[in-house]
GROMACS .gro file of C-alpha atoms in nm:
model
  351
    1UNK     CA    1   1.071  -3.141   2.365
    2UNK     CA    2   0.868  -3.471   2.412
    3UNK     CA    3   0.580  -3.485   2.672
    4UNK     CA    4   0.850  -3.741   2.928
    5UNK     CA    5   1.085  -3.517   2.884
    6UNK     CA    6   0.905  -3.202   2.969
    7UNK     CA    7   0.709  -3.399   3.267
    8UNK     CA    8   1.015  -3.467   3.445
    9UNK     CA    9   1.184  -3.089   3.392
   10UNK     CA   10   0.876  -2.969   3.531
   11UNK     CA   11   0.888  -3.219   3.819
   12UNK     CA   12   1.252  -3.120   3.938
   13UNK     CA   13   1.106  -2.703   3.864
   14UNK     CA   14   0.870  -2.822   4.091
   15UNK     CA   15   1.069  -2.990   4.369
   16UNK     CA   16   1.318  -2.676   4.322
   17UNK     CA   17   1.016  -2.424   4.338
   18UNK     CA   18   1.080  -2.285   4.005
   19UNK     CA   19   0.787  -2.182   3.879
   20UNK     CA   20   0.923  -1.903   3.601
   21UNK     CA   21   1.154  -2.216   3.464
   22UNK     CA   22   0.780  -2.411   3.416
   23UNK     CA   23   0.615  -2.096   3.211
   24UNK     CA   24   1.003  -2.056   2.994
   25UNK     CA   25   0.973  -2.439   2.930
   26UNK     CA   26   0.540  -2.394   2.824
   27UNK     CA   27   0.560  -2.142   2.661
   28UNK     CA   28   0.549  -2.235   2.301
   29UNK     CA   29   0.366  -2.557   2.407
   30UNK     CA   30   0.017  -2.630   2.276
   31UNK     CA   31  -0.264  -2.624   2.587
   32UNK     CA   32  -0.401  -2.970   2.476
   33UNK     CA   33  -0.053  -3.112   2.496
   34UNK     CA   34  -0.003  -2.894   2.865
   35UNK     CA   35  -0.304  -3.026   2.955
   36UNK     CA   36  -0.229  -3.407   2.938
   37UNK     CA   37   0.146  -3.314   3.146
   38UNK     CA   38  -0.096  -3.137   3.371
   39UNK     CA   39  -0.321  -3.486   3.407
   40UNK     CA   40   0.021  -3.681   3.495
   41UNK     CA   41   0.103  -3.487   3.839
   42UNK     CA   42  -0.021  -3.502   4.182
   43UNK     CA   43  -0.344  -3.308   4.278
   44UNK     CA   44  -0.171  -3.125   4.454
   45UNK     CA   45   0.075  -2.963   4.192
   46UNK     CA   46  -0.190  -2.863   3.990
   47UNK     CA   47  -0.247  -2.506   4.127
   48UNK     CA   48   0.146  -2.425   4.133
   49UNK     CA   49   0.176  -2.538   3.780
   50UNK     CA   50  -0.159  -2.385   3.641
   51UNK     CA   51  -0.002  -2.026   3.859
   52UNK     CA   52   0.330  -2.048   3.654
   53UNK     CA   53   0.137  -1.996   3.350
   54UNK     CA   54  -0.071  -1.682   3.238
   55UNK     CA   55  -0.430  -1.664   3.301
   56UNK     CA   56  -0.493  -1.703   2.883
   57UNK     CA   57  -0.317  -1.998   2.838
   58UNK     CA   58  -0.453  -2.174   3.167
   59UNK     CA   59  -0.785  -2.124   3.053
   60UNK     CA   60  -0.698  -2.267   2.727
   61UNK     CA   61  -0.548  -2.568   2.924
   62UNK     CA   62  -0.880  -2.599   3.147
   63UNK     CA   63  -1.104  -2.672   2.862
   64UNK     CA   64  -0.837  -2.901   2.690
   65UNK     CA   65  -0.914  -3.145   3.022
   66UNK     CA   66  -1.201  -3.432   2.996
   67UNK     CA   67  -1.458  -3.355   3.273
   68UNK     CA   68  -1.310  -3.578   3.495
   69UNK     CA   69  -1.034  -3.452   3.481
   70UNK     CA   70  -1.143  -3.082   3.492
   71UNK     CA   71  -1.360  -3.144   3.780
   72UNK     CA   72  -1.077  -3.280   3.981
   73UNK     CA   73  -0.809  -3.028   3.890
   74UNK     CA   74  -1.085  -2.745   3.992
   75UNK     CA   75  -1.118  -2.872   4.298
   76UNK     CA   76  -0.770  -2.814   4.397
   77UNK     CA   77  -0.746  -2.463   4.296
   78UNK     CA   78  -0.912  -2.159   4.556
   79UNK     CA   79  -1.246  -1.927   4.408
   80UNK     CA   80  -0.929  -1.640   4.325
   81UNK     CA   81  -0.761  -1.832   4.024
   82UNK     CA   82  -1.056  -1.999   3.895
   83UNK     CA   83  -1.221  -1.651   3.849
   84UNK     CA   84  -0.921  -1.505   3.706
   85UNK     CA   85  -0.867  -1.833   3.475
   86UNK     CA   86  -1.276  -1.801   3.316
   87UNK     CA   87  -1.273  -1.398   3.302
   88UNK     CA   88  -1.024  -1.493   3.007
   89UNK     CA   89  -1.228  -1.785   2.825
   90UNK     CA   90  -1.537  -1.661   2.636
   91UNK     CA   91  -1.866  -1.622   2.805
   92UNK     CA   92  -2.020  -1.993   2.643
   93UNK     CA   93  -1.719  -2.144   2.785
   94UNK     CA   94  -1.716  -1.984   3.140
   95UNK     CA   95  -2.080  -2.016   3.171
   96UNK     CA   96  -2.042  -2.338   3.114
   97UNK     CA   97  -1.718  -2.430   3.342
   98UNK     CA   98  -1.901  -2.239   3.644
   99UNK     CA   99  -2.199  -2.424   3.588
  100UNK     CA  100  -1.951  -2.764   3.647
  101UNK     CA  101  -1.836  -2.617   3.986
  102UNK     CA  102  -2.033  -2.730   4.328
  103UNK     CA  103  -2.269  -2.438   4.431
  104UNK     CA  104  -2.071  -2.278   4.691
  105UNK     CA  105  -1.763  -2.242   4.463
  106UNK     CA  106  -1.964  -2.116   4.212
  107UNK     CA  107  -2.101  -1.845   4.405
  108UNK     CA  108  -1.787  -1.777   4.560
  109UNK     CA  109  -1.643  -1.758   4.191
  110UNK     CA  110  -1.896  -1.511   4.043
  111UNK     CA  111  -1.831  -1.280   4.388
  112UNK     CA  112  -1.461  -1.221   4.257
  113UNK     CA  113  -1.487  -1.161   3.915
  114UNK     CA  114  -1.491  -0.822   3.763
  115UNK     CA  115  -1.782  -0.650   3.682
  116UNK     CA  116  -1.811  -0.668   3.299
  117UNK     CA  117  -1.687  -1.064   3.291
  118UNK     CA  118  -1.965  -1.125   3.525
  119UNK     CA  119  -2.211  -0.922   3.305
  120UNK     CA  120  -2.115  -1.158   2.985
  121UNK     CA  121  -2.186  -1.486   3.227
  122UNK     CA  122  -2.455  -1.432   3.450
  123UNK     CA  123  -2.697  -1.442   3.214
  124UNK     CA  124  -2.573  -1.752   3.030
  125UNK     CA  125  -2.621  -1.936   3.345
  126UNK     CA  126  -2.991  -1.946   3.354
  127UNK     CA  127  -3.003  -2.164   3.051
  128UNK     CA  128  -3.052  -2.548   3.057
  129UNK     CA  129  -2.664  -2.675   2.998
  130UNK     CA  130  -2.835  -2.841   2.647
  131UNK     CA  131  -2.989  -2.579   2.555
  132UNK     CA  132  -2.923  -2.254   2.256
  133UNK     CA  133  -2.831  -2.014   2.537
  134UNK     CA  134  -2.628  -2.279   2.725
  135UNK     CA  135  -2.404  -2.293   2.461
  136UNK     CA  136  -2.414  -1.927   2.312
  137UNK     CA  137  -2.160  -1.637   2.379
  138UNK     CA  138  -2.272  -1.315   2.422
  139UNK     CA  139  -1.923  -1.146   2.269
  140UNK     CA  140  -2.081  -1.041   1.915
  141UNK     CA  141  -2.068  -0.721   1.693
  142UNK     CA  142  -2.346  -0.496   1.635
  143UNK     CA  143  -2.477  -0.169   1.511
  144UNK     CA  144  -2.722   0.035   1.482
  145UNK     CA  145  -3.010   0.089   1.224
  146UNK     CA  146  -2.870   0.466   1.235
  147UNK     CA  147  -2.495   0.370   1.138
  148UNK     CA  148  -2.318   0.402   0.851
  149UNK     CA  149  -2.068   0.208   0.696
  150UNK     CA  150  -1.807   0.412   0.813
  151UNK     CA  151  -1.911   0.425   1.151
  152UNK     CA  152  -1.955   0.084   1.217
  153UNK     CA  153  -1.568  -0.010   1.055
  154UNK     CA  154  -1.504   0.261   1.315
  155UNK     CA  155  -1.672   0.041   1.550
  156UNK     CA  156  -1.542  -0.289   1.508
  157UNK     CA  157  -1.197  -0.125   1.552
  158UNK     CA  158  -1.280  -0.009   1.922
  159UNK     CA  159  -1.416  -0.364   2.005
  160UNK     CA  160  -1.204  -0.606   1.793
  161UNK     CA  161  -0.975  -0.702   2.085
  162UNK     CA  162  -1.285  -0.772   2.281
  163UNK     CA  163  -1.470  -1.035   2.040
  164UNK     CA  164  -1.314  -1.349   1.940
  165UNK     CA  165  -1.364  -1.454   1.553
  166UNK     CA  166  -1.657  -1.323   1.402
  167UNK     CA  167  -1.795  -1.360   1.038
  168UNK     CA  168  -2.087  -1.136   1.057
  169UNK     CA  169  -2.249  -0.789   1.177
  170UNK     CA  170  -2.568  -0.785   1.298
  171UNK     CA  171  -2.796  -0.478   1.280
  172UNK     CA  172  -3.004  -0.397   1.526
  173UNK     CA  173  -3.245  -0.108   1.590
  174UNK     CA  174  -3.301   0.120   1.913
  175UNK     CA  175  -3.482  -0.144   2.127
  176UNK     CA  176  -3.193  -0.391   2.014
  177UNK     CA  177  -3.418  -0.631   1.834
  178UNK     CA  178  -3.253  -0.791   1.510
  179UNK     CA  179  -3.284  -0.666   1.171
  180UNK     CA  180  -3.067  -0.844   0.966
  181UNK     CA  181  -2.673  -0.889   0.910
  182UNK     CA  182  -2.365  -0.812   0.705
  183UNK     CA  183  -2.072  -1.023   0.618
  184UNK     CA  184  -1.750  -0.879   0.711
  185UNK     CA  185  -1.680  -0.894   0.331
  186UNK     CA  186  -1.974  -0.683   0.223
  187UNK     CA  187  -1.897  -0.429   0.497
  188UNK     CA  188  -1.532  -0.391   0.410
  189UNK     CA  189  -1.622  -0.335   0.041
  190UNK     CA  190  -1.871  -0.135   0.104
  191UNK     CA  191  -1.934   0.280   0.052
  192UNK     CA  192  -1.836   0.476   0.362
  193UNK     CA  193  -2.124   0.654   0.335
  194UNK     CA  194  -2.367   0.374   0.325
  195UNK     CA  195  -2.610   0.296   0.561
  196UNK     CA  196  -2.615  -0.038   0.706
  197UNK     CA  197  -2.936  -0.088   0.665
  198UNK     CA  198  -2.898  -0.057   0.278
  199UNK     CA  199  -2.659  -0.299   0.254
  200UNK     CA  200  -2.736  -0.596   0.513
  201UNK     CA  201  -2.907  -0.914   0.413
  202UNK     CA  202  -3.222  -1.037   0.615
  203UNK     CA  203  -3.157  -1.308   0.808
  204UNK     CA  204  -3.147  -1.644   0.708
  205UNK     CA  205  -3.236  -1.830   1.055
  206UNK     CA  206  -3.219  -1.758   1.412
  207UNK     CA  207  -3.304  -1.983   1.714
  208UNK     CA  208  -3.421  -1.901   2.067
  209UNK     CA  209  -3.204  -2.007   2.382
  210UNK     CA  210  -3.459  -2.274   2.507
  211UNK     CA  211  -3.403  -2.435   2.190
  212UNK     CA  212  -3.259  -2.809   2.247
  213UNK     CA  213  -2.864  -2.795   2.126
  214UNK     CA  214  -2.943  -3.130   1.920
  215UNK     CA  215  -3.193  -2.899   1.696
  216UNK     CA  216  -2.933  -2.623   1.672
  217UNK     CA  217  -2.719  -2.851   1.556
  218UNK     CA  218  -2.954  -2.942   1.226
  219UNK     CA  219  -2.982  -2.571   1.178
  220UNK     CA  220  -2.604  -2.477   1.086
  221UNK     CA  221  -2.612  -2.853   0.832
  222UNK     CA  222  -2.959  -2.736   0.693
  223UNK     CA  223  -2.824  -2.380   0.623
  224UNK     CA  224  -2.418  -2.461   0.620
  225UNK     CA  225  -2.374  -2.142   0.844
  226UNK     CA  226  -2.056  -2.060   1.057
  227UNK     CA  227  -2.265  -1.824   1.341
  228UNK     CA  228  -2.650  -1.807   1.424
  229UNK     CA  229  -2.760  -1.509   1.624
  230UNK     CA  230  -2.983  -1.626   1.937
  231UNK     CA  231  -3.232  -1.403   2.010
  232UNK     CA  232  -3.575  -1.382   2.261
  233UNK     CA  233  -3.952  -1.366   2.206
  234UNK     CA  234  -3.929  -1.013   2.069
  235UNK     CA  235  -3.713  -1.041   1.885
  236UNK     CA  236  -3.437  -0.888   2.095
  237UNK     CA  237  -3.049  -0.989   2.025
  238UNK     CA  238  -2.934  -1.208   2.313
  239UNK     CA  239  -2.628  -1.357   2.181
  240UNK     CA  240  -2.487  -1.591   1.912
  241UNK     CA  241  -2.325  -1.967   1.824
  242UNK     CA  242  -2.084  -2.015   1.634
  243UNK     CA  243  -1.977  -2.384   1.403
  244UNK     CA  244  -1.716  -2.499   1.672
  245UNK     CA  245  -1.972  -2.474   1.930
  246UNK     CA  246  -2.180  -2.655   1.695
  247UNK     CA  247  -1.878  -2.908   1.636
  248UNK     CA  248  -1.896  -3.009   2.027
  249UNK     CA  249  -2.253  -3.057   2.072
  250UNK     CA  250  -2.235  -3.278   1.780
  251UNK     CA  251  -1.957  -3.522   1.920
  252UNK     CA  252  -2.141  -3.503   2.241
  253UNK     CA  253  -2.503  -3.600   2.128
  254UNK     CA  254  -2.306  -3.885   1.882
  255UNK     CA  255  -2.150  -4.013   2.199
  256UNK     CA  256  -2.477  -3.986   2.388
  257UNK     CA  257  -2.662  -4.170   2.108
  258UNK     CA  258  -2.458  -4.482   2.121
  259UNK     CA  259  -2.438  -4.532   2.480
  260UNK     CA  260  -2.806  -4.484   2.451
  261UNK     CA  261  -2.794  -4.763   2.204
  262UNK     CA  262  -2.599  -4.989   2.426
  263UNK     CA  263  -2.848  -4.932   2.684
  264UNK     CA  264  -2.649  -4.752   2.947
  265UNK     CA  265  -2.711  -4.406   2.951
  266UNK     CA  266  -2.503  -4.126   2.876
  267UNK     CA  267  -2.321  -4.113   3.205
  268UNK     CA  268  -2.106  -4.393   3.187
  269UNK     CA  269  -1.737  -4.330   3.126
  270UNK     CA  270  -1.496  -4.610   3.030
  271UNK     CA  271  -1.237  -4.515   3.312
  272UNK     CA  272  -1.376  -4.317   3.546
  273UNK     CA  273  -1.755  -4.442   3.650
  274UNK     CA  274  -1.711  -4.638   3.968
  275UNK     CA  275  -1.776  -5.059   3.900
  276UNK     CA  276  -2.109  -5.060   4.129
  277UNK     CA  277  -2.285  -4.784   3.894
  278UNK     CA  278  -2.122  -4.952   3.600
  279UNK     CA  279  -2.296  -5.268   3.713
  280UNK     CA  280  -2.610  -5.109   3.753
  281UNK     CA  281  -2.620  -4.957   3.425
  282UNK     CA  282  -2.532  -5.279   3.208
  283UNK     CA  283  -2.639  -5.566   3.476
  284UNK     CA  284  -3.021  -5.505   3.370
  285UNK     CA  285  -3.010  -5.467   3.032
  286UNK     CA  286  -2.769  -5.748   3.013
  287UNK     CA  287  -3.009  -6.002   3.201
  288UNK     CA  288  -3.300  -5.879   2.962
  289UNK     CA  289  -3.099  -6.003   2.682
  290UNK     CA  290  -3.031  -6.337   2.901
  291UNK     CA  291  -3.384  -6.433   2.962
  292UNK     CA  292  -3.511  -6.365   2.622
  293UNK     CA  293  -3.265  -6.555   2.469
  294UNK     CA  294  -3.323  -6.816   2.658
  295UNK     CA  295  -3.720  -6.791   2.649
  296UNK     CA  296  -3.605  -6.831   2.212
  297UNK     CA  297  -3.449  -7.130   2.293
  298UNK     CA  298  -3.708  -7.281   2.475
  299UNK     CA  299  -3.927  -7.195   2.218
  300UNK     CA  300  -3.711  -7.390   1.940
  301UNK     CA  301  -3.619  -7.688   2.124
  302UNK     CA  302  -4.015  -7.755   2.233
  303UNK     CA  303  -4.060  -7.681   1.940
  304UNK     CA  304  -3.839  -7.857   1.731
  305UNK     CA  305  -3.759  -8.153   2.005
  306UNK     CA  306  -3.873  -8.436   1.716
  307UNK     CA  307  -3.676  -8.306   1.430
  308UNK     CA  308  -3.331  -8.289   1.702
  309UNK     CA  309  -3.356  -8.630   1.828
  310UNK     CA  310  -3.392  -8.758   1.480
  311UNK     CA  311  -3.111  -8.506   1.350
  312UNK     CA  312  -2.894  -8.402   1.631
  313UNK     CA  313  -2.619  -8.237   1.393
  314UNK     CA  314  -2.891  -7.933   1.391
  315UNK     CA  315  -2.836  -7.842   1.761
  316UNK     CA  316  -2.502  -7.735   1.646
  317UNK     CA  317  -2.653  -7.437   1.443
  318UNK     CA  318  -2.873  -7.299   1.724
  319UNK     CA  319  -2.582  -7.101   1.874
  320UNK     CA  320  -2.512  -6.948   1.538
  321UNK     CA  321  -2.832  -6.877   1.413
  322UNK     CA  322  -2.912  -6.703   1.758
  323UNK     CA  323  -2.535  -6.529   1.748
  324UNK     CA  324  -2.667  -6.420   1.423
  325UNK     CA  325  -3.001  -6.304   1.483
  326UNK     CA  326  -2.819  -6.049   1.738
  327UNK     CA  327  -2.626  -5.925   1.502
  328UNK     CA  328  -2.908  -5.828   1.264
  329UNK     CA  329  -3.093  -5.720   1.580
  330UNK     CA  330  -2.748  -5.459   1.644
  331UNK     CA  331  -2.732  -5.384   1.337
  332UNK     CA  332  -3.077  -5.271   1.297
  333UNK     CA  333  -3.114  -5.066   1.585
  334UNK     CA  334  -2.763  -4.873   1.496
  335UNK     CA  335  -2.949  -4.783   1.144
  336UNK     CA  336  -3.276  -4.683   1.269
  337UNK     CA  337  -3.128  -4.476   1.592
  338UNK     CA  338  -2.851  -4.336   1.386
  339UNK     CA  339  -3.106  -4.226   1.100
  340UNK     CA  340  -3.352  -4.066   1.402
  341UNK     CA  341  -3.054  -3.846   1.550
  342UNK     CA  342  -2.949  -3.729   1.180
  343UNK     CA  343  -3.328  -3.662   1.114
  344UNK     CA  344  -3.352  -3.890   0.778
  345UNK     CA  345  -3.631  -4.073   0.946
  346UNK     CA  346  -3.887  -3.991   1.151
  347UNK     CA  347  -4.113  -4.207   1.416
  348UNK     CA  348  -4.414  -4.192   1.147
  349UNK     CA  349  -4.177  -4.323   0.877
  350UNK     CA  350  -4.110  -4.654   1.121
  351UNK     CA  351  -4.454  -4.689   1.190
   0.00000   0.00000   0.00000
């Protein structure tokens, strides 16, 4: 059923206060597409349409949303659903949604969810937002030193429904610092009687949670890795991050990069920043470009006054060669900032 059609079914559920009509009509519809129905309605239908759907697919739905939009469809809904929606995302993602909320919410949030959600969370939230452990889950799979193979495909069994995809086992010994891993493939295949120890590989790389995203980032397209395990000063396991986390922070620190380029930070947003801060963002950069344009003209017309009043067809060019010069200028700066964010360059290099 197209997006219209479904946005105006829902409207008249809505109007008629049938809310079990709305989670029939959703169910077999993708959260991203939900999400953008959700973004055409009133504020305040978003709670009674987020309540007609179960707490697993709202969640999905929440992080489908821009900011903006997430921000404003938050701030409709009490501290009761928004706990129960982030007890079902996983713990990067609710970290990181809780961390969006105004204090008070926050706090208000945390107070009503249960126990073991809240133990995933909490510590998440003491990380910088850019940071390894701002954007690491703590839902992994580990094992002992003392484990066999056996035990731990015993294990995994217990837990599966608990951890979303995982590619790897990491071993870990009795103070729960990091030895090394296995690939679900090596485990599987492996002799029941093993120990895990015999047959894990030591690990490749692992990064610490104050360690910028940006850099993490490099790490999994040095190493081409789906997951790297995130771990403290000792060596202790904290948590892990997986490629689609990685996939993210790379769209975010591209986007970030060119509106640094364009000189205007990384908090403007085509639609949403009010016109006075967009002003204030572009107006000085803007003039900067103004005056020393105009300081180049001055320079070529006192300098080259004679040759113009003896061929006056050359004025003509002035606009184009300046237009031009711009565009080499652009087109410069894209390279050079583009080659420093992928790391092919370095400040020495330039110098």
């Amino acid at each position: 059923m197209p997006s219209p059609e479904l946005a105006e079914r829902i409207t008249n559920d809505l109007l008629e206060g049938n809310l079990q009509d709305i989670r029939d009509v959703l169910t077999d519809v993708h959260p991203a597409e939900i999400a953008g129905i959700l973004t055409a309605f009133p504020p305040e239908d978003y709670q009674r349409i987020l309540e007609a759907l179960d707490a697993e697919t709202a969640s999905e739905v929440i992080l489908e949303l821009d900011p903006e939009h997430r921000e404003e469809i938050l701030g409709e809904l009490d501290a009761d659903k928004i706990a129960e929606i982030v007890e079902e995302m996983e713990s990067d993602d609710a970290a990181d949604l809780i961390g969006e909320l105004p204090e008070q919410t926050a706090t208000s949030v945390l107070s009503k969810m249960d126990p073991e959600g809240l133990r995933d969370v909490e510590p998440l939230l003491k990380y910088p937002e850019d940071s390894a452990g701002g954007i690491m889950q703590t839902e992994l799979v580990k094992v002992g030193s003392n484990f066999t193979v056996r035990d731990a495909i015993n294990w995994i069994r217990l837990i599966a429904d608990e951890i979303p995809d995982f590619y790897q086992i990491f071993v870990t010994d009795e103070s729960d610092r990091l030895l090394g891993d296995i690939s679900l493939q090596t485990l599987i295949l492996a002799t029941p009687g093993s120990k895990v120890t015999d047959i894990m590989e030591p690990l490749e790389v692992t990064v610490t949670p104050y360690m910028d995203q940006e850099d993490v980032a490099k790490i999994f397209q040095k190493f081409d890795i789906l997951s790297v395990p995130v771990v403290d000063d000792d060596g202790a396991l904290l948590g892990r991050i997986t490629a689609d986390d990685i996939l993210d922070v790379i769209a975010e620190e591209a986007s970030e990069d060119i509106m640094q380029m364009a000189g205007v930070g990384d908090t403007l947003h085509p639609i949403y920043t009010p016109t006075r801060t967009r002003i204030k963002l572009r107006i000085p950069w803007l003039l900067m470009t103004l005056v020393g344009e105009l300081f180049i003209a001055f320079i070529i017309v006192y300098a080259f006054e004679p040759t113009l009043q003896k061929v006056a067809i050359l004025a003509a060019f002035m606009p184009a060669i300046m237009a031009t010069g711009g565009n080499v200028g652009l087109q410069t700066t894209t390279i050079v900032i583009r080659s420093l964010g992928m790391g092919t360059i370095n400040i020495k290099q330039i110098l």
